[in-house]
Coordinates of C-alpha atoms in Angstrom, one line a residue:
M1 CA -0.2 -0.1 0.2
G2 CA 1.7 3.2 0.6
S3 CA 5.4 3.5 0.1
A4 CA 9.4 5.7 15.2
N5 CA 10.9 14.7 27.2
K6 CA 11.5 11.6 28.8
P7 CA 7.4 10.5 28.2
T8 CA 5.2 8.0 30.2
P9 CA 4.8 4.5 28.9
I10 CA 2.4 4.1 25.1
P11 CA -0.5 2.8 25.9
T12 CA -1.0 -0.6 24.2
Q13 CA -4.6 -0.9 25.1
E14 CA -7.1 1.0 23.6
E15 CA -8.9 1.7 27.0
D16 CA -6.1 3.7 28.9
L17 CA -6.0 6.3 25.7
P18 CA -6.0 9.7 26.6
N19 CA -8.6 12.1 27.0
P20 CA -10.9 10.3 24.0
T21 CA -13.0 14.0 23.8
V22 CA -9.7 14.5 21.0
A23 CA -10.6 12.1 18.9
L24 CA -11.9 12.8 15.5
L25 CA -15.3 12.0 16.9
S26 CA -16.3 12.1 20.6
F27 CA -19.1 8.8 21.2
S28 CA -17.6 5.9 22.2
T29 CA -18.0 2.6 20.0
D30 CA -17.4 0.5 22.7
A31 CA -19.9 -2.1 23.1
S32 CA -18.8 -4.1 26.4
S33 CA -21.2 -3.3 28.8
N34 CA -24.8 -3.6 28.4
P35 CA -25.5 -4.7 24.7
P36 CA -27.9 -3.9 22.7
R37 CA -30.3 -5.8 21.0
K38 CA -29.8 -7.0 17.8
A39 CA -32.0 -4.4 15.6
T40 CA -31.0 -1.5 17.9
A41 CA -27.0 -2.6 17.3
T42 CA -27.1 -2.4 13.7
T43 CA -29.1 0.6 13.8
V44 CA -26.0 2.6 15.6
L45 CA -23.3 0.5 13.7
F46 CA -24.5 1.8 10.3
I47 CA -24.8 5.8 12.2
S48 CA -21.3 5.0 13.5
L49 CA -20.3 3.5 9.8
I50 CA -22.1 7.0 8.1
L51 CA -20.3 9.1 10.9
I52 CA -17.0 7.8 11.2
T53 CA -16.1 7.2 7.6
C54 CA -17.3 10.8 6.8
V55 CA -15.6 12.9 9.6
A56 CA -12.4 10.6 10.0
L57 CA -10.4 11.2 7.6
S58 CA -11.2 15.5 7.9
A59 CA -9.3 16.9 10.2
A60 CA -11.1 19.8 9.6
V61 CA -14.4 18.1 10.1
A62 CA -15.1 19.1 6.6
F63 CA -18.0 17.0 5.9
A64 CA -19.6 16.1 9.1
F65 CA -22.5 17.9 8.8
L66 CA -23.7 15.9 6.2
F67 CA -24.7 13.3 9.4
F68 CA -24.4 15.1 12.6
S69 CA -24.9 19.6 12.9
S70 CA -24.9 21.2 16.0
P71 CA -25.9 25.0 16.3
T72 CA -22.5 26.1 16.0
S73 CA -22.0 24.3 12.6
K74 CA -23.7 26.2 9.6
P75 CA -22.9 24.2 7.0
Y76 CA -22.5 25.2 3.4
S77 CA -24.9 23.7 0.5
N78 CA -25.0 24.6 -3.0
E79 CA -28.8 24.6 -2.4
S80 CA -30.0 25.0 1.4
N81 CA -28.0 24.2 4.6
Q82 CA -29.2 21.2 5.9
T83 CA -29.2 19.2 9.0
F84 CA -28.8 15.8 10.1
E85 CA -32.6 15.6 10.5
S86 CA -33.0 16.9 7.7
I87 CA -30.9 15.5 5.1
V88 CA -32.9 11.6 6.8
Q89 CA -35.5 12.8 6.0
V90 CA -35.0 11.8 2.3
A91 CA -33.4 8.4 3.3
R92 CA -35.3 5.8 1.2
P93 CA -36.5 2.6 2.3
L94 CA -34.1 -0.6 1.3
T95 CA -36.1 -2.5 -1.5
K96 CA -34.8 -5.9 -1.2
L97 CA -32.1 -6.0 1.8
N98 CA -33.3 -6.7 5.2
H99 CA -30.5 -4.6 6.7
S100 CA -28.1 -1.3 5.8
V101 CA -25.1 -2.2 4.3
V102 CA -22.6 0.1 4.0
L103 CA -19.7 -0.7 1.6
L104 CA -16.1 1.6 2.2
I105 CA -13.9 1.4 -0.8
S106 CA -10.8 3.4 -0.9
S107 CA -8.6 4.2 -3.7
D108 CA -4.6 5.0 -2.4
G109 CA -3.9 8.0 -3.7
F110 CA -6.9 9.8 -5.0
R111 CA -5.7 13.3 -5.2
F112 CA -8.6 15.1 -5.5
G113 CA -9.3 16.5 -9.2
Y114 CA -8.1 12.9 -10.9
Q115 CA -11.9 12.6 -11.3
F116 CA -11.8 15.5 -14.1
K117 CA -8.7 13.7 -15.9
T118 CA -10.9 11.6 -18.2
S119 CA -14.1 10.2 -18.6
T120 CA -15.5 8.8 -15.3
P121 CA -19.2 8.1 -16.2
N122 CA -19.6 5.9 -13.0
I123 CA -18.1 8.0 -10.0
G124 CA -20.0 10.5 -12.2
R125 CA -23.0 8.3 -11.7
L126 CA -22.3 8.1 -7.6
I127 CA -21.7 11.6 -7.7
D128 CA -24.6 12.6 -9.4
N129 CA -26.7 10.6 -7.4
G130 CA -25.3 10.8 -4.2
T131 CA -23.6 13.1 -2.1
E132 CA -20.3 14.3 -2.5
A133 CA -17.5 16.9 -0.8
E134 CA -17.5 19.1 -2.9
R135 CA -13.8 20.8 -2.5
G136 CA -12.3 17.7 -1.6
L137 CA -11.7 15.7 1.5
I138 CA -8.7 16.8 3.9
P139 CA -6.8 14.0 5.2
V140 CA -5.4 13.9 8.6
F141 CA -1.9 14.6 9.0
P142 CA 0.7 12.6 8.0
T143 CA -0.8 12.6 4.5
L144 CA 0.3 9.2 4.7
T145 CA -2.0 5.3 4.0
F146 CA -1.5 4.1 6.8
P147 CA -2.3 6.8 9.3
N148 CA -4.9 7.4 7.6
H149 CA -6.5 4.4 6.9
Y150 CA -6.6 3.6 10.2
S151 CA -8.2 6.7 11.4
I152 CA -11.6 6.4 8.8
V153 CA -12.2 3.3 10.0
T154 CA -11.9 4.5 14.5
G155 CA -12.6 8.5 13.9
L156 CA -9.0 8.7 15.9
Y157 CA -6.0 11.2 14.8
P158 CA -2.9 9.3 14.5
A159 CA -2.0 10.2 17.7
Y160 CA -4.4 8.9 19.4
H161 CA -5.1 5.2 17.4
G162 CA -0.9 5.0 16.9
I163 CA -0.5 4.9 13.5
I164 CA 1.8 7.8 13.3
N165 CA 3.4 7.2 10.6
N166 CA 3.7 3.8 7.6
H167 CA 7.0 2.8 9.6
F168 CA 8.0 4.0 13.3
V169 CA 9.8 2.8 16.1
D170 CA 8.6 2.7 19.6
P171 CA 10.4 4.7 22.2
Y172 CA 11.0 2.2 24.9
T173 CA 11.0 -1.3 23.2
G174 CA 13.3 -0.5 20.3
E175 CA 10.7 -2.3 18.1
S176 CA 9.8 -1.0 14.7
F177 CA 6.4 -0.9 13.4
T178 CA 5.9 -1.5 9.5
M179 CA 3.1 -2.1 7.2
G180 CA 3.7 -5.7 7.8
S181 CA 3.2 -5.8 11.6
H182 CA 0.1 -7.5 12.8
E183 CA 0.2 -7.0 16.5
P184 CA -2.6 -5.7 18.5
K185 CA -0.4 -3.3 20.5
W186 CA 0.4 -1.4 17.8
W187 CA -3.3 -0.6 16.6
L188 CA -5.0 0.6 20.0
G189 CA -8.3 2.2 19.1
E190 CA -11.3 0.6 18.5
P191 CA -11.8 -0.3 13.9
L192 CA -15.3 -0.6 12.4
W193 CA -14.8 -4.4 12.4
E194 CA -14.0 -4.8 16.0
T195 CA -17.5 -2.8 16.5
I196 CA -19.6 -4.4 14.6
A197 CA -18.0 -8.4 16.0
N198 CA -18.3 -6.9 19.6
H199 CA -22.0 -7.2 18.3
G200 CA -22.5 -10.3 16.9
L201 CA -23.0 -9.1 13.4
K202 CA -21.1 -9.8 10.5
A203 CA -18.1 -7.5 8.6
A204 CA -15.7 -8.5 5.7
T205 CA -12.7 -6.3 4.7
Y206 CA -10.9 -6.8 1.2
F207 CA -7.6 -5.5 2.5
W208 CA -7.7 -2.6 4.6
P209 CA -4.8 -1.4 7.3
G210 CA -5.0 -3.0 10.4
S211 CA -7.5 -5.9 9.3
E212 CA -5.0 -8.6 9.2
V213 CA -5.0 -7.8 13.4
N214 CA -6.5 -9.9 16.0
K215 CA -9.0 -7.4 18.4
G216 CA -11.8 -7.9 20.6
S217 CA -13.9 -10.4 18.7
W218 CA -12.1 -9.5 15.6
T219 CA -10.6 -12.2 14.2
C220 CA -9.9 -11.6 10.5
P221 CA -11.9 -14.5 10.1
V222 CA -11.7 -17.3 7.3
N223 CA -13.6 -16.5 4.4
Y224 CA -14.6 -12.9 5.2
C225 CA -10.7 -11.0 5.5
R226 CA -8.2 -11.0 3.7
N227 CA -4.5 -11.1 3.8
Y228 CA -3.0 -8.2 2.0
N229 CA -2.0 -9.6 -1.4
G230 CA -1.1 -6.4 -3.9
S231 CA -1.0 -8.3 -6.5
V232 CA -4.9 -9.8 -6.7
P233 CA -6.0 -8.7 -9.4
F234 CA -8.7 -5.8 -9.4
E235 CA -11.6 -7.8 -11.3
E236 CA -11.4 -10.6 -8.2
R237 CA -11.1 -8.2 -5.8
V238 CA -14.6 -6.9 -7.3
D239 CA -16.5 -10.0 -7.9
T240 CA -15.3 -11.5 -4.3
V241 CA -17.4 -8.4 -3.0
L242 CA -20.0 -9.0 -4.8
Q243 CA -20.6 -12.8 -3.7
Y244 CA -21.1 -11.8 -0.4
F245 CA -24.7 -10.0 -1.6
D246 CA -25.0 -13.8 -3.2
L247 CA -25.8 -15.1 0.6
P248 CA -28.6 -15.6 2.4
S249 CA -29.5 -12.1 3.0
S250 CA -29.6 -12.3 6.8
E251 CA -25.9 -12.8 6.7
I252 CA -25.0 -10.4 4.1
P253 CA -22.2 -8.9 6.4
V254 CA -23.0 -4.9 7.6
F255 CA -19.7 -3.6 6.8
M256 CA -17.8 -3.8 3.8
T257 CA -14.0 -2.8 2.5
L258 CA -12.6 -2.6 -0.7
Y259 CA -8.8 -1.7 -1.2
F260 CA -6.9 -0.4 -4.8
E261 CA -3.9 0.3 -4.8
D262 CA -3.9 3.0 -8.1
P263 CA -3.5 5.7 -8.3
D264 CA -0.9 6.4 -5.8
H265 CA 1.5 3.9 -7.3
Q266 CA 1.9 4.9 -10.4
G267 CA 1.8 9.0 -8.6
H268 CA 5.1 8.0 -6.6
Q269 CA 6.6 6.7 -10.1
V270 CA 5.0 9.7 -12.6
G271 CA 3.9 12.4 -10.1
P272 CA 0.2 13.3 -10.6
D273 CA 0.4 15.0 -14.4
D274 CA 1.5 12.3 -16.2
P275 CA -0.8 10.1 -19.2
E276 CA -0.5 7.2 -16.9
I277 CA -2.5 8.8 -13.8
T278 CA -5.2 9.1 -16.6
E279 CA -5.3 5.6 -17.3
A280 CA -5.5 4.1 -13.9
V281 CA -8.5 7.1 -12.7
A282 CA -9.9 5.3 -15.6
R283 CA -9.3 1.8 -14.6
I284 CA -11.2 2.5 -11.6
D285 CA -13.5 3.7 -13.2
G286 CA -14.1 1.1 -14.6
M287 CA -13.7 -1.2 -10.8
I288 CA -16.5 0.9 -9.8
G289 CA -18.3 0.2 -13.1
R290 CA -18.3 -3.1 -12.9
L291 CA -19.6 -3.1 -9.1
I292 CA -22.7 -1.5 -10.0
E293 CA -23.2 -3.6 -12.8
G294 CA -23.3 -6.9 -10.6
L295 CA -24.9 -4.8 -7.9
E296 CA -27.8 -3.7 -10.5
K297 CA -27.9 -7.6 -11.7
R298 CA -29.2 -9.1 -7.8
G299 CA -31.0 -6.2 -7.6
V300 CA -29.4 -4.0 -4.8
F301 CA -27.8 -1.9 -5.8
E302 CA -29.9 1.2 -4.5
D303 CA -29.7 -0.6 -1.6
V304 CA -26.2 -1.1 -0.3
H305 CA -24.4 1.9 0.6
I306 CA -21.5 2.7 -1.4
I307 CA -18.7 5.2 0.4
M308 CA -16.2 6.0 -1.8
V309 CA -12.8 7.6 -0.6
G310 CA -9.3 8.5 -0.4
D311 CA -6.7 8.2 2.1
H312 CA -4.2 11.5 0.4
G313 CA -3.4 13.2 -2.5
M314 CA 0.0 13.5 -4.7
V315 CA 2.4 16.8 -5.1
G316 CA 4.2 16.2 -7.9
T317 CA 8.8 16.3 -7.4
C318 CA 12.0 16.3 -8.5
D319 CA 15.8 16.9 -8.1
K320 CA 15.5 20.5 -7.5
K321 CA 13.7 20.5 -5.0
L322 CA 15.8 19.2 -2.5
I323 CA 17.3 20.4 0.8
Y324 CA 20.2 18.4 1.9
L325 CA 20.7 17.4 5.9
D326 CA 24.0 17.4 5.7
D327 CA 24.5 21.6 4.5
L328 CA 23.3 21.8 8.1
A329 CA 27.3 21.0 9.5
P330 CA 27.8 24.2 9.9
W331 CA 25.3 24.7 13.1
I332 CA 24.8 21.0 13.9
D333 CA 25.4 17.8 12.9
I334 CA 22.5 15.5 12.1
P335 CA 23.2 11.6 11.9
K336 CA 21.8 9.0 10.3
D337 CA 20.5 7.2 13.2
W338 CA 18.9 10.7 14.5
V339 CA 16.5 10.4 11.9
H340 CA 13.1 8.5 12.3
S341 CA 11.4 9.8 8.7
Y342 CA 13.4 12.2 6.1
S343 CA 10.3 13.1 3.3
P344 CA 7.8 15.0 3.4
L345 CA 7.3 14.2 7.2
L346 CA 11.1 15.2 8.8
A347 CA 11.0 13.2 12.5
I348 CA 14.4 13.7 14.6
R349 CA 14.8 11.5 18.3
P350 CA 18.4 12.6 18.9
P351 CA 20.1 11.2 22.1
A352 CA 18.3 11.3 26.0
D353 CA 22.4 13.3 26.1
F354 CA 21.1 16.2 23.3
S355 CA 17.9 18.7 24.2
P356 CA 15.4 18.7 21.7
S357 CA 15.2 22.2 21.9
D358 CA 18.8 23.4 20.7
V359 CA 18.6 21.3 17.7
V360 CA 15.8 22.6 16.3
M361 CA 17.4 25.9 17.6
K362 CA 21.0 25.2 15.8
M363 CA 18.7 23.6 12.8
N364 CA 16.6 26.6 12.2
E365 CA 19.3 29.1 12.7
G366 CA 21.1 27.8 9.8
L367 CA 17.7 27.0 7.5
K368 CA 17.4 31.2 7.6
S369 CA 20.7 31.7 7.2
G370 CA 20.3 32.5 3.4
K371 CA 23.7 30.3 3.2
F372 CA 20.9 27.1 3.0
E373 CA 20.1 26.0 -0.2
N374 CA 16.0 25.7 0.0
G375 CA 16.2 26.5 3.7
K376 CA 13.0 28.3 3.5
N377 CA 11.1 25.1 2.2
L378 CA 11.3 23.3 5.6
K379 CA 10.6 24.7 9.4
M380 CA 11.4 22.3 12.3
Y381 CA 9.3 22.2 15.2
L382 CA 8.8 20.4 18.7
K383 CA 6.4 18.4 18.3
E384 CA 4.9 20.1 21.6
E385 CA 4.9 23.5 19.4
L386 CA 3.8 22.4 16.2
P387 CA 0.5 23.7 15.1
S388 CA -2.2 22.1 17.3
R389 CA -4.5 22.1 14.0
L390 CA -2.4 18.3 12.8
H391 CA -3.2 16.8 16.0
Y392 CA 0.2 15.7 15.9
M393 CA 1.4 15.8 19.4
A394 CA -0.1 13.7 22.2
S395 CA 1.8 10.1 21.1
D396 CA 5.1 9.5 22.6
R397 CA 5.5 7.5 19.0
I398 CA 6.0 10.8 17.7
P399 CA 9.7 12.0 17.4
P400 CA 10.6 15.3 19.5
I401 CA 11.4 17.0 16.7
I402 CA 9.2 17.5 13.4
G403 CA 10.6 18.9 10.2
L404 CA 7.4 20.3 8.0
V405 CA 8.5 20.2 4.5
E406 CA 7.5 22.9 1.8
E407 CA 5.2 21.4 -0.9
G408 CA 6.8 19.5 -3.1
F409 CA 10.3 19.0 -1.4
K410 CA 11.8 16.5 -0.2
V411 CA 14.6 15.9 2.7
E412 CA 17.7 13.9 2.3
Q413 CA 20.5 12.8 3.9
K414 CA 23.6 13.8 1.6
R415 CA 23.7 14.4 -1.6
S416 CA 24.2 12.2 -5.0
N417 CA 24.1 11.8 -7.9
R418 CA 20.7 10.1 -8.0
K419 CA 18.4 11.4 -11.0
E420 CA 14.9 11.2 -9.6
C421 CA 11.7 13.2 -10.5
G422 CA 8.3 10.9 -9.2
G423 CA 5.4 12.2 -6.6
A424 CA 4.7 12.0 -2.5
H425 CA 2.7 12.7 -0.1
G426 CA 2.5 13.5 3.4
Y427 CA 2.5 16.9 3.6
D428 CA 1.0 19.3 6.2
N429 CA -3.1 18.6 5.3
D430 CA -3.3 21.9 4.6
F431 CA -1.6 21.5 1.0
F432 CA -4.9 22.1 -1.2
S433 CA -2.5 18.4 -3.0
M434 CA -3.1 16.4 -0.5
R435 CA -7.2 16.5 -0.1
T436 CA -8.6 13.3 -2.3
V437 CA -11.8 12.5 -2.3
F438 CA -15.2 11.3 -0.4
I439 CA -18.5 10.7 -2.7
G440 CA -21.3 9.0 -0.5
H441 CA -24.3 7.1 -2.4
G442 CA -27.2 4.8 -1.0
P443 CA -30.5 5.7 0.9
K444 CA -29.2 7.8 3.3
F445 CA -27.3 9.8 1.1
A446 CA -29.2 12.8 -0.4
R447 CA -28.9 12.7 -4.3
G448 CA -27.0 15.3 -5.8
Q449 CA -25.7 17.1 -2.7
K450 CA -23.0 18.9 -2.9
S451 CA -20.8 19.7 0.3
F452 CA -18.7 21.9 2.6
H453 CA -17.7 22.5 5.4
E454 CA -15.0 26.3 5.9
S455 CA -13.0 24.9 8.7
E456 CA -11.1 27.4 10.5
Y457 CA -7.7 26.4 8.8
D458 CA -8.6 26.4 5.7
A459 CA -7.7 30.3 5.1
R460 CA -4.6 29.8 7.9
Q461 CA -1.2 30.2 6.6
H462 CA 1.0 27.1 8.0
G463 CA 3.5 28.6 8.6
F464 CA 6.3 29.0 6.2
N465 CA 8.6 32.4 5.1

């Protein structure tokens, strides 16, 4: 799928998460006490599925008004300012299924705007007859694959669900998290499939970060949970999901996931503006068409809630936009073993006998000196001094020093003769290039709704001079 102070110990149990009110969603999905009747559980789960999927990826809560509205929240609509109550009034009754089904689809790296690169009649059909984030969906920071996918299904920022990067190091044990780490200790919070299993209902996951982890009542059941294998053809993935709708109605999972690596795969290789991206987008649209056709043949298309999202956007990078840490030597030496990640999120954990604040001060002194190539395109922070809108502080897994890299620039340790042009993501989620898509289609989505919620930080400067 997508290409690591003296803190208190890292919580390894979800009940140890600090202050849940700072999560993207403030309600609890804990089903351990007073479990509701099955019919009630299904209703609660459906609302949870919609709320978490819509809200979790957007640090600005950009589209929460589709399903939740408070007196102080004034959503933008091209037709009217609709509250939760007015939207659900347009909900259509199920015609064939006897319970609500949510199918969550991720197209990795589907930057907002890709849908206009070529004819996308099937994605367009979902948009025209459903609900769309008109100006794109704002991912959580860092705008990387694993943090964002797990935020989508938990409703938590990465600092609270524990997956703070695609790769990181536990500062206490020295163990490394990779995209193949399936031990529950890494994955905090409660993902949707676990919530569903805890209620005695069925979920099915066809690839999703965290779905292979045994948590709570979720054991990655055979035939309902697929271990990641990027070589599986997209057509086979779609057809497998369709087969779930051939089960007896009571056996159809209430929640399903479907994951495609494209167009992220192409984006990293050639950047966001290459014809390969256009081809990849057309292929994704074809897979959506294959899915719609299969659901229509089974007579359930209008009954299924299809939610299509991406996890982040993409921006072009090239050799001329490089920042070399070794060039900081006149001000401070940053050894390679201090650096936990380079680009687009620079994360540094110096040894205990070095003051993080001194390191930040000296690095910024060099970067601002005017004698450092591209220095103005990198700004260093103590993590507790990062802009609060990033919500990237409250985990000991986050190294104490974080560098925010300007859009399209990359950080490397030293100069080399390697030549490279391609694409990257992971940057500040304030950049429009990091936005992705949100599309919802189904009985509880308003038809033709174009939505955007102005967040307070959309117009805010991201800190570069």
